[in-house]
Amino acid sequence: MPTIYANSADGVINSGIQTGWADARDATSGTVSSTTGATEQDAISVYKFSGRGADQFRVHRSFFFFDTSAITTTVSSATLKLRFLTTRQGSASAIVVASTAFGGDGGTALADGDFDALDFGTTYTSEINTSNTSTYTSITLNATARSDMQANDVLIIALINHAYDYNDDPPGDANTKVGVTFANQTGTSTDPVIDYTAAAAGYGHKVIGVAAASISKVNTIATANIGKINTVD
Amino acid sequence: MSYINETLTFESDKIYYTDTSFGGDREVMMEWEHPLMSASAAYVCENGGDILEIGFGMGISAGYMHSHSIATHTIIENHPDIIPKAQAWALTKSNVTIITGSWYDIKDSLSTYDGVFYDTFGDADMKHFSSSLSDLTKSNTRVTWWNNNTNETNYYNIPDVTYQSISINPPTNSYFNNTTYYLPKKEF
């Protein structure tokens, strides 16, 4: 099964301390906490602080991207594998949503302004239980993610808190945090990684004189799904 | 760790503690607030009478209140590091009562007052402040509170509030960095 490791440009952005939940969760910019850490204790966190005369909040989100340029055919299954850390606190479930960080193509370093470079309406996973801290947690990527893996040269994701950040529900008095291993970890045994299965490349020859590159279907069947025509490779 | 369990550091110009998980040093109260505390005390003491102060802090507002003619002064303080300081301050003042603990826990044992000043920190019961006022006030009671909002609004959405704008120049701190403070004035 092919694998794609996250690019080592991955990192964490936090909203900074903001008065009011919306000011933190909907901030248009934040502060890149780190893009070089092997592990980040505050990878997916939501903090509430009852200070002087107002509640204050801080939201942490993690961003990753994967080079999917080699994938040209239908991705039939894909599993994101993340290694969560023992440092956990509070209601710590997570979710992965689509992101346009890293310049939208992986060509730009993670920036403060990427804090809101995510689409809450485009989820790539279901709610993620982060309680397994001893091995990889395998997370099924949905059809939207698999389609984007095929269609785009990079798959960019934001890993965020589910209960508060994704649901846009201000936390009560409890803080929540989850630590994650990033691609900067030495070796790849705990790096964020995607395992996937893709269809064969399909038929690559002329059909009745028409070049393969100009053919998308033969008798309504996508060329990606055609290995042979009339038993001929 | 909740604020009530934090160990506070007292310096001449501020009270603070260090919260490594939420921004480092957290100032609780600072010396630069004198003009705000003076104006707040002046407002809640306009009618004289009985004054309720929730949150002693550095005692700045308490000191200003005692420059006005008031009958009684009830102070509620919950932080174990501040309580002894409030008690020491009150030792020579016969009309001062110090109540220790959470204001919300003991609110049903309180009276009604001619002036109320609410200025707490790390207060999980902030959400009850607005709804509790009817039990603490009477006709013409003056109420004010620490107002973090940087315009003529208030965090508690208390209606019919007027605001006194006060120009300030606070040093960078973790709770208020605007150059105008909007002192809320609510008359019942």
Coordinates of C-alpha atoms in Angstrom, one line a residue:
Chain A
M1 CA 0.0 0.0 0.0
P2 CA 1.5 3.4 -1.0
T3 CA 2.2 5.9 1.7
I4 CA 2.7 9.6 1.8
Y5 CA 4.4 11.3 4.7
A6 CA 3.5 14.8 5.8
N7 CA 5.8 17.5 4.6
S8 CA 8.1 18.8 7.3
A9 CA 6.8 22.3 6.9
D10 CA 3.8 21.3 9.1
G11 CA 3.1 23.3 12.2
V12 CA 0.8 24.9 14.7
I13 CA -0.9 28.2 14.7
N14 CA -2.6 29.7 17.7
S15 CA -5.1 32.6 17.8
G16 CA -3.3 34.4 20.6
I17 CA -5.3 35.3 23.8
Q18 CA -8.5 36.9 22.7
T19 CA -11.3 38.4 24.8
G20 CA -14.4 36.6 23.6
W21 CA -14.8 33.2 22.0
A22 CA -15.6 34.5 18.5
D23 CA -12.5 36.7 18.5
A24 CA -10.3 33.6 19.1
R25 CA -12.2 31.0 17.0
D26 CA -12.8 33.3 14.1
A27 CA -9.5 35.2 14.2
T28 CA -8.3 36.0 10.7
S29 CA -4.7 35.6 11.8
G30 CA -2.8 34.0 14.6
T31 CA 0.7 33.2 15.6
V32 CA 2.7 30.3 14.2
S33 CA 3.7 28.5 17.3
S34 CA 6.2 26.2 15.6
T35 CA 7.0 24.6 12.3
T36 CA 10.1 22.8 13.4
G37 CA 9.0 20.9 16.5
A38 CA 9.2 17.2 16.4
T39 CA 6.3 17.1 18.9
E40 CA 3.9 19.8 19.9
Q41 CA 2.0 19.6 23.2
D42 CA -0.5 22.2 22.2
A43 CA -1.3 20.9 18.7
I44 CA -5.0 20.9 19.1
S45 CA -6.0 23.0 22.0
V46 CA -8.7 25.3 23.3
Y47 CA -8.1 27.4 26.4
K48 CA -10.5 29.4 28.4
F49 CA -9.3 31.9 31.0
S50 CA -11.6 33.8 33.3
G51 CA -9.5 36.9 33.8
R52 CA -10.3 40.5 34.8
G53 CA -13.9 41.3 33.9
A54 CA -14.1 39.0 30.8
D55 CA -13.4 35.5 29.7
Q56 CA -10.4 35.1 27.4
F57 CA -9.8 32.3 24.9
R58 CA -7.0 30.8 22.8
V59 CA -7.3 28.3 20.0
H60 CA -4.5 26.1 18.6
R61 CA -4.8 24.4 15.2
S62 CA -2.3 22.1 13.4
F63 CA -1.7 22.2 9.7
F64 CA -0.1 19.5 7.5
F65 CA 0.2 18.8 3.8
F66 CA 0.9 15.7 1.8
D67 CA 2.3 15.5 -1.8
T68 CA -0.3 13.7 -3.8
S69 CA 1.0 14.7 -7.2
A70 CA 1.7 11.1 -8.1
I71 CA -1.9 10.1 -7.7
T72 CA -3.8 10.3 -10.9
T73 CA -6.4 7.6 -10.5
T74 CA -9.3 7.0 -8.2
V75 CA -8.3 6.6 -4.6
S76 CA -10.5 3.8 -3.3
S77 CA -9.3 4.1 0.3
A78 CA -7.1 6.3 2.4
T79 CA -6.1 6.3 6.1
L80 CA -4.5 9.2 7.9
K81 CA -2.3 7.9 10.7
L82 CA -1.3 10.3 13.5
R83 CA 0.6 9.7 16.7
F84 CA -1.0 11.5 19.6
L85 CA 1.0 12.3 22.7
T86 CA 0.4 11.4 26.3
T87 CA -0.1 15.1 27.1
R88 CA -3.9 15.4 27.0
Q89 CA -6.4 17.4 28.8
G90 CA -10.1 17.9 28.7
S91 CA -12.6 17.0 25.9
A92 CA -9.9 16.2 23.4
S93 CA -11.6 14.8 20.3
A94 CA -10.5 16.2 17.0
I95 CA -11.5 16.4 13.4
V96 CA -9.7 17.0 10.1
V97 CA -11.0 19.7 7.7
A98 CA -9.8 21.0 4.3
S99 CA -7.3 23.8 4.4
T100 CA -5.7 26.2 2.0
A101 CA -2.7 26.9 4.2
F102 CA 0.9 26.8 2.8
G103 CA -0.2 29.1 0.0
G104 CA -2.8 26.6 -1.1
D105 CA -0.2 24.5 -2.9
G106 CA 2.4 23.6 -0.3
G107 CA 4.8 26.2 -1.9
T108 CA 4.7 28.7 1.0
A109 CA 5.7 28.4 4.6
L110 CA 3.0 28.2 7.2
A111 CA 2.1 31.8 8.1
D112 CA 0.2 33.6 10.8
G113 CA -2.5 34.4 8.3
D114 CA -3.1 30.7 7.7
F115 CA -5.0 30.4 11.0
D116 CA -8.3 30.8 9.2
A117 CA -7.2 29.0 6.0
L118 CA -9.6 26.2 6.6
D119 CA -13.1 25.2 5.6
F120 CA -15.2 24.0 8.5
G121 CA -17.8 22.9 5.9
T122 CA -15.4 20.5 4.2
T123 CA -14.6 17.7 6.6
Y124 CA -12.1 15.0 5.6
T125 CA -12.8 12.7 8.6
S126 CA -15.3 11.9 11.3
E127 CA -14.7 12.9 14.9
I128 CA -11.4 11.5 16.0
N129 CA -10.8 9.9 19.3
T130 CA -7.3 11.0 20.4
S131 CA -7.0 8.8 23.5
N132 CA -4.6 6.2 21.9
T133 CA -1.1 7.5 22.8
S134 CA 0.9 4.4 22.4
T135 CA 0.6 3.7 18.7
Y136 CA -0.6 5.3 15.6
T137 CA -4.3 6.3 15.5
S138 CA -5.7 5.3 12.1
I139 CA -8.3 7.7 10.8
T140 CA -10.4 7.0 7.7
L141 CA -10.3 9.8 5.1
N142 CA -13.7 10.2 3.5
A143 CA -14.6 10.4 -0.2
T144 CA -14.0 14.2 -0.3
A145 CA -10.5 13.8 0.9
R146 CA -9.9 10.9 -1.5
S147 CA -11.2 12.9 -4.4
D148 CA -9.0 15.9 -3.5
M149 CA -6.0 13.5 -3.3
Q150 CA -6.6 12.5 -6.9
A151 CA -7.5 16.0 -8.1
N152 CA -4.8 18.1 -6.4
D153 CA -1.0 17.9 -6.2
V154 CA -1.2 18.4 -2.5
L155 CA -3.7 17.5 0.2
I156 CA -3.7 20.2 2.8
I157 CA -5.4 19.5 6.1
A158 CA -6.2 21.3 9.4
L159 CA -6.4 19.2 12.5
I160 CA -8.6 21.0 15.0
N161 CA -10.5 20.4 18.2
H162 CA -13.9 18.9 17.6
A163 CA -16.0 19.8 20.6
Y164 CA -15.4 23.5 20.7
D165 CA -13.5 24.7 17.6
Y166 CA -15.3 22.7 15.0
N167 CA -18.7 22.9 16.7
D168 CA -18.2 26.6 17.4
D169 CA -19.2 26.0 21.0
P170 CA -17.4 28.1 23.6
P171 CA -15.8 25.9 26.2
G172 CA -16.8 26.0 29.8
D173 CA -14.2 26.3 32.5
A174 CA -12.2 23.4 31.3
N175 CA -9.2 23.7 29.0
T176 CA -8.5 21.0 26.4
K177 CA -5.3 20.1 24.7
V178 CA -3.9 17.3 22.6
G179 CA -0.3 16.8 21.6
V180 CA 0.8 15.4 18.2
T181 CA 4.0 14.1 16.6
F182 CA 5.0 16.1 13.6
A183 CA 7.1 15.3 10.5
N184 CA 10.2 16.9 12.1
Q185 CA 10.4 13.9 14.3
T186 CA 13.6 11.9 13.6
G187 CA 12.9 9.1 11.3
T188 CA 9.4 8.4 10.0
S189 CA 8.1 5.8 12.4
T190 CA 5.8 8.3 14.1
D191 CA 5.4 10.9 11.4
P192 CA 1.9 11.9 10.1
V193 CA 1.3 9.6 7.2
I194 CA -1.4 8.6 4.7
D195 CA -1.8 5.0 3.5
Y196 CA -3.9 4.8 0.4
T197 CA -5.1 2.5 -2.3
A198 CA -5.5 3.8 -5.8
A199 CA -6.9 2.2 -9.0
A200 CA -4.5 1.1 -11.7
A201 CA -3.4 3.8 -14.1
G202 CA -5.7 2.4 -16.8
Y203 CA -5.5 2.0 -20.5
G204 CA -2.7 4.0 -22.1
H205 CA -2.9 3.3 -25.8
K206 CA -4.6 4.7 -28.9
V207 CA -8.1 3.6 -29.6
I208 CA -9.2 3.8 -33.2
G209 CA -6.4 6.2 -33.8
V210 CA -7.2 8.6 -30.9
A211 CA -4.4 9.2 -28.5
A212 CA -4.9 7.8 -24.9
A213 CA -4.4 11.3 -23.5
S214 CA -7.4 12.5 -25.4
I215 CA -9.7 9.7 -24.2
S216 CA -11.4 9.8 -20.9
K217 CA -13.9 7.0 -21.5
V218 CA -14.4 4.0 -23.8
N219 CA -18.0 2.8 -24.0
T220 CA -18.8 4.9 -20.9
I221 CA -16.0 3.3 -18.9
A222 CA -13.3 5.7 -17.6
T223 CA -10.0 4.9 -19.0
A224 CA -8.6 4.8 -15.5
N225 CA -10.7 1.7 -14.9
I226 CA -9.6 0.0 -18.1
G227 CA -6.7 -2.4 -18.1
K228 CA -7.4 -4.1 -21.4
I229 CA -9.6 -3.7 -24.5
N230 CA -10.6 -6.9 -26.2
T231 CA -8.0 -8.7 -24.1
V232 CA -5.2 -6.4 -25.5
D233 CA -3.1 -4.5 -23.0
Chain B
M1 CA -5.1 25.4 37.8
S2 CA -7.8 27.9 38.7
Y3 CA -6.9 31.4 39.7
I4 CA -7.9 30.8 43.3
N5 CA -5.2 28.2 43.6
E6 CA -2.5 30.3 42.1
T7 CA 0.3 31.8 44.3
L8 CA 0.2 35.5 43.8
T9 CA 3.2 37.8 43.7
F10 CA 2.8 41.2 45.3
E11 CA 4.9 44.1 44.0
S12 CA 4.6 47.7 44.7
D13 CA 2.9 48.4 41.4
K14 CA 1.0 45.2 40.7
I15 CA -0.3 41.8 41.8
Y16 CA 0.5 39.0 39.4
Y17 CA 1.1 35.3 39.0
T18 CA 2.6 33.1 36.3
D19 CA 0.5 30.8 34.2
T20 CA 2.8 29.0 31.8
S21 CA -0.1 27.4 29.8
F22 CA -1.8 30.7 29.2
G23 CA 0.5 33.5 28.3
G24 CA 3.0 33.6 31.1
D25 CA 2.7 36.5 33.6
R26 CA -0.9 37.4 34.4
E27 CA -1.4 40.7 36.1
V28 CA -4.4 40.7 38.5
M29 CA -4.3 44.4 39.3
M30 CA -1.9 47.3 38.7
E31 CA -1.0 50.7 40.1
W32 CA -2.0 52.5 36.9
E33 CA -5.6 51.9 37.7
H34 CA -5.7 54.7 40.3
P35 CA -7.8 57.1 38.2
L36 CA -10.2 54.3 37.3
M37 CA -10.6 53.2 40.9
S38 CA -11.0 56.8 42.1
A39 CA -13.8 57.4 39.6
S40 CA -15.4 54.1 40.4
A41 CA -15.4 54.8 44.1
A42 CA -16.7 58.3 43.6
Y43 CA -19.7 56.9 41.6
V44 CA -20.7 54.1 44.0
C45 CA -20.4 56.4 47.0
E46 CA -22.5 59.2 45.5
N47 CA -25.4 58.3 47.8
G48 CA -23.2 57.5 50.8
G49 CA -24.8 54.8 52.9
D50 CA -23.9 51.1 52.6
I51 CA -21.3 50.1 50.1
L52 CA -20.6 46.6 48.8
E53 CA -17.3 45.9 47.1
I54 CA -16.7 42.5 45.5
G55 CA -13.0 42.0 45.0
F56 CA -10.4 43.8 47.2
G57 CA -7.3 43.4 44.9
M58 CA -4.7 46.0 45.8
G59 CA -7.2 47.9 48.0
I60 CA -7.0 50.9 45.7
S61 CA -10.7 51.4 45.3
A62 CA -11.3 50.6 49.0
G63 CA -9.0 53.4 49.9
Y64 CA -10.8 55.8 47.7
M65 CA -14.2 54.7 49.1
H66 CA -13.0 55.7 52.6
S67 CA -12.3 59.2 51.4
H68 CA -16.1 59.5 50.9
S69 CA -18.7 59.7 53.6
I70 CA -20.2 56.2 53.8
A71 CA -22.0 54.4 56.6
T72 CA -20.7 50.8 56.0
H73 CA -18.3 49.1 53.7
T74 CA -18.6 45.4 53.0
I75 CA -15.8 43.8 51.1
I76 CA -15.8 40.3 49.7
E77 CA -12.5 38.6 48.8
N78 CA -11.9 35.0 47.9
H79 CA -8.1 34.7 47.2
P80 CA -6.2 33.3 50.1
D81 CA -3.2 35.5 49.4
I82 CA -5.3 38.7 49.3
I83 CA -7.6 38.0 52.3
P84 CA -4.9 38.7 54.9
K85 CA -4.1 42.0 53.2
A86 CA -7.8 43.0 53.2
Q87 CA -8.1 42.0 56.8
A88 CA -5.1 44.0 57.8
W89 CA -6.4 47.0 55.9
A90 CA -9.7 46.8 57.7
L91 CA -8.2 46.4 61.1
T92 CA -8.4 50.1 62.0
K93 CA -11.7 50.8 60.2
S94 CA -14.8 50.2 62.3
N95 CA -17.3 50.4 59.6
V96 CA -15.6 47.7 57.4
T97 CA -16.6 44.1 57.2
I98 CA -14.5 41.6 55.3
I99 CA -16.3 38.5 54.1
T100 CA -14.1 35.7 52.8
G101 CA -15.0 33.3 50.0
S102 CA -17.0 33.4 46.8
W103 CA -19.4 36.2 46.5
Y104 CA -21.9 34.0 44.7
D105 CA -21.8 31.4 47.4
I106 CA -22.8 33.9 50.1
K107 CA -24.9 36.3 48.1
D108 CA -28.1 35.2 49.7
S109 CA -26.8 36.3 53.1
L110 CA -26.0 39.8 51.9
S111 CA -28.2 42.9 52.3
T112 CA -29.1 45.6 49.8
Y113 CA -26.7 48.5 49.3
D114 CA -26.5 52.1 48.2
G115 CA -23.5 51.4 46.1
V116 CA -22.0 48.2 44.5
F117 CA -18.6 47.9 42.9
Y118 CA -17.8 44.5 41.3
D119 CA -14.2 43.9 40.3
T120 CA -13.2 40.3 40.4
F121 CA -10.6 38.1 38.7
G122 CA -10.8 34.5 37.5
D123 CA -14.4 34.5 38.6
A124 CA -16.3 31.5 37.4
D125 CA -19.5 33.1 38.6
M126 CA -19.2 36.2 36.4
K127 CA -22.1 34.9 34.4
H128 CA -24.4 35.4 37.5
F129 CA -23.4 39.0 38.2
S130 CA -26.1 40.7 36.1
S131 CA -28.9 38.5 37.4
S132 CA -27.8 38.9 41.0
L133 CA -28.0 42.7 41.0
S134 CA -31.7 42.8 41.8
D135 CA -31.0 41.1 45.1
L136 CA -28.2 43.5 46.1
T137 CA -29.7 46.9 45.1
K138 CA -32.5 49.2 46.0
S139 CA -33.9 52.4 44.5
N140 CA -31.1 54.7 43.4
T141 CA -28.3 52.2 44.1
R142 CA -25.2 53.1 42.1
V143 CA -23.5 50.1 40.5
T144 CA -20.3 49.9 38.5
W145 CA -17.9 47.2 37.6
W146 CA -14.6 46.6 35.9
N147 CA -15.3 47.1 32.2
N148 CA -13.0 45.3 29.8
N149 CA -14.9 46.5 26.7
T150 CA -13.2 49.1 24.7
N151 CA -16.3 51.1 23.8
E152 CA -19.6 52.0 25.4
T153 CA -20.8 48.5 25.9
N154 CA -20.4 46.0 28.7
Y155 CA -19.5 42.4 28.9
Y156 CA -22.6 41.6 30.9
N157 CA -25.1 43.2 28.5
I158 CA -26.6 45.2 31.4
P159 CA -29.0 47.7 29.8
D160 CA -29.4 51.4 30.4
V161 CA -25.9 52.0 31.4
T162 CA -24.1 55.3 30.9
Y163 CA -20.4 55.5 30.5
Q164 CA -17.7 57.9 31.7
S165 CA -14.7 57.8 29.4
I166 CA -11.4 58.2 31.1
S167 CA -8.1 58.6 29.3
I168 CA -5.4 56.3 30.5
N169 CA -1.9 55.1 29.4
P170 CA -1.5 51.6 30.9
P171 CA 1.8 49.8 30.5
T172 CA 1.5 46.6 28.5
N173 CA -0.4 44.0 30.5
S174 CA -2.5 40.9 30.2
Y175 CA -5.9 42.4 30.8
F176 CA -6.4 46.0 29.5
N177 CA -4.3 47.9 27.0
N178 CA -6.7 50.5 25.6
T179 CA -6.1 54.2 26.1
T180 CA -9.7 54.9 27.0
Y181 CA -11.6 53.2 29.9
Y182 CA -15.4 53.3 29.7
L183 CA -16.5 53.4 33.3
P184 CA -20.0 51.9 33.4
K185 CA -22.7 53.7 35.5
K186 CA -25.9 51.9 36.3
E187 CA -28.5 53.5 38.5
F188 CA -31.3 51.4 39.8

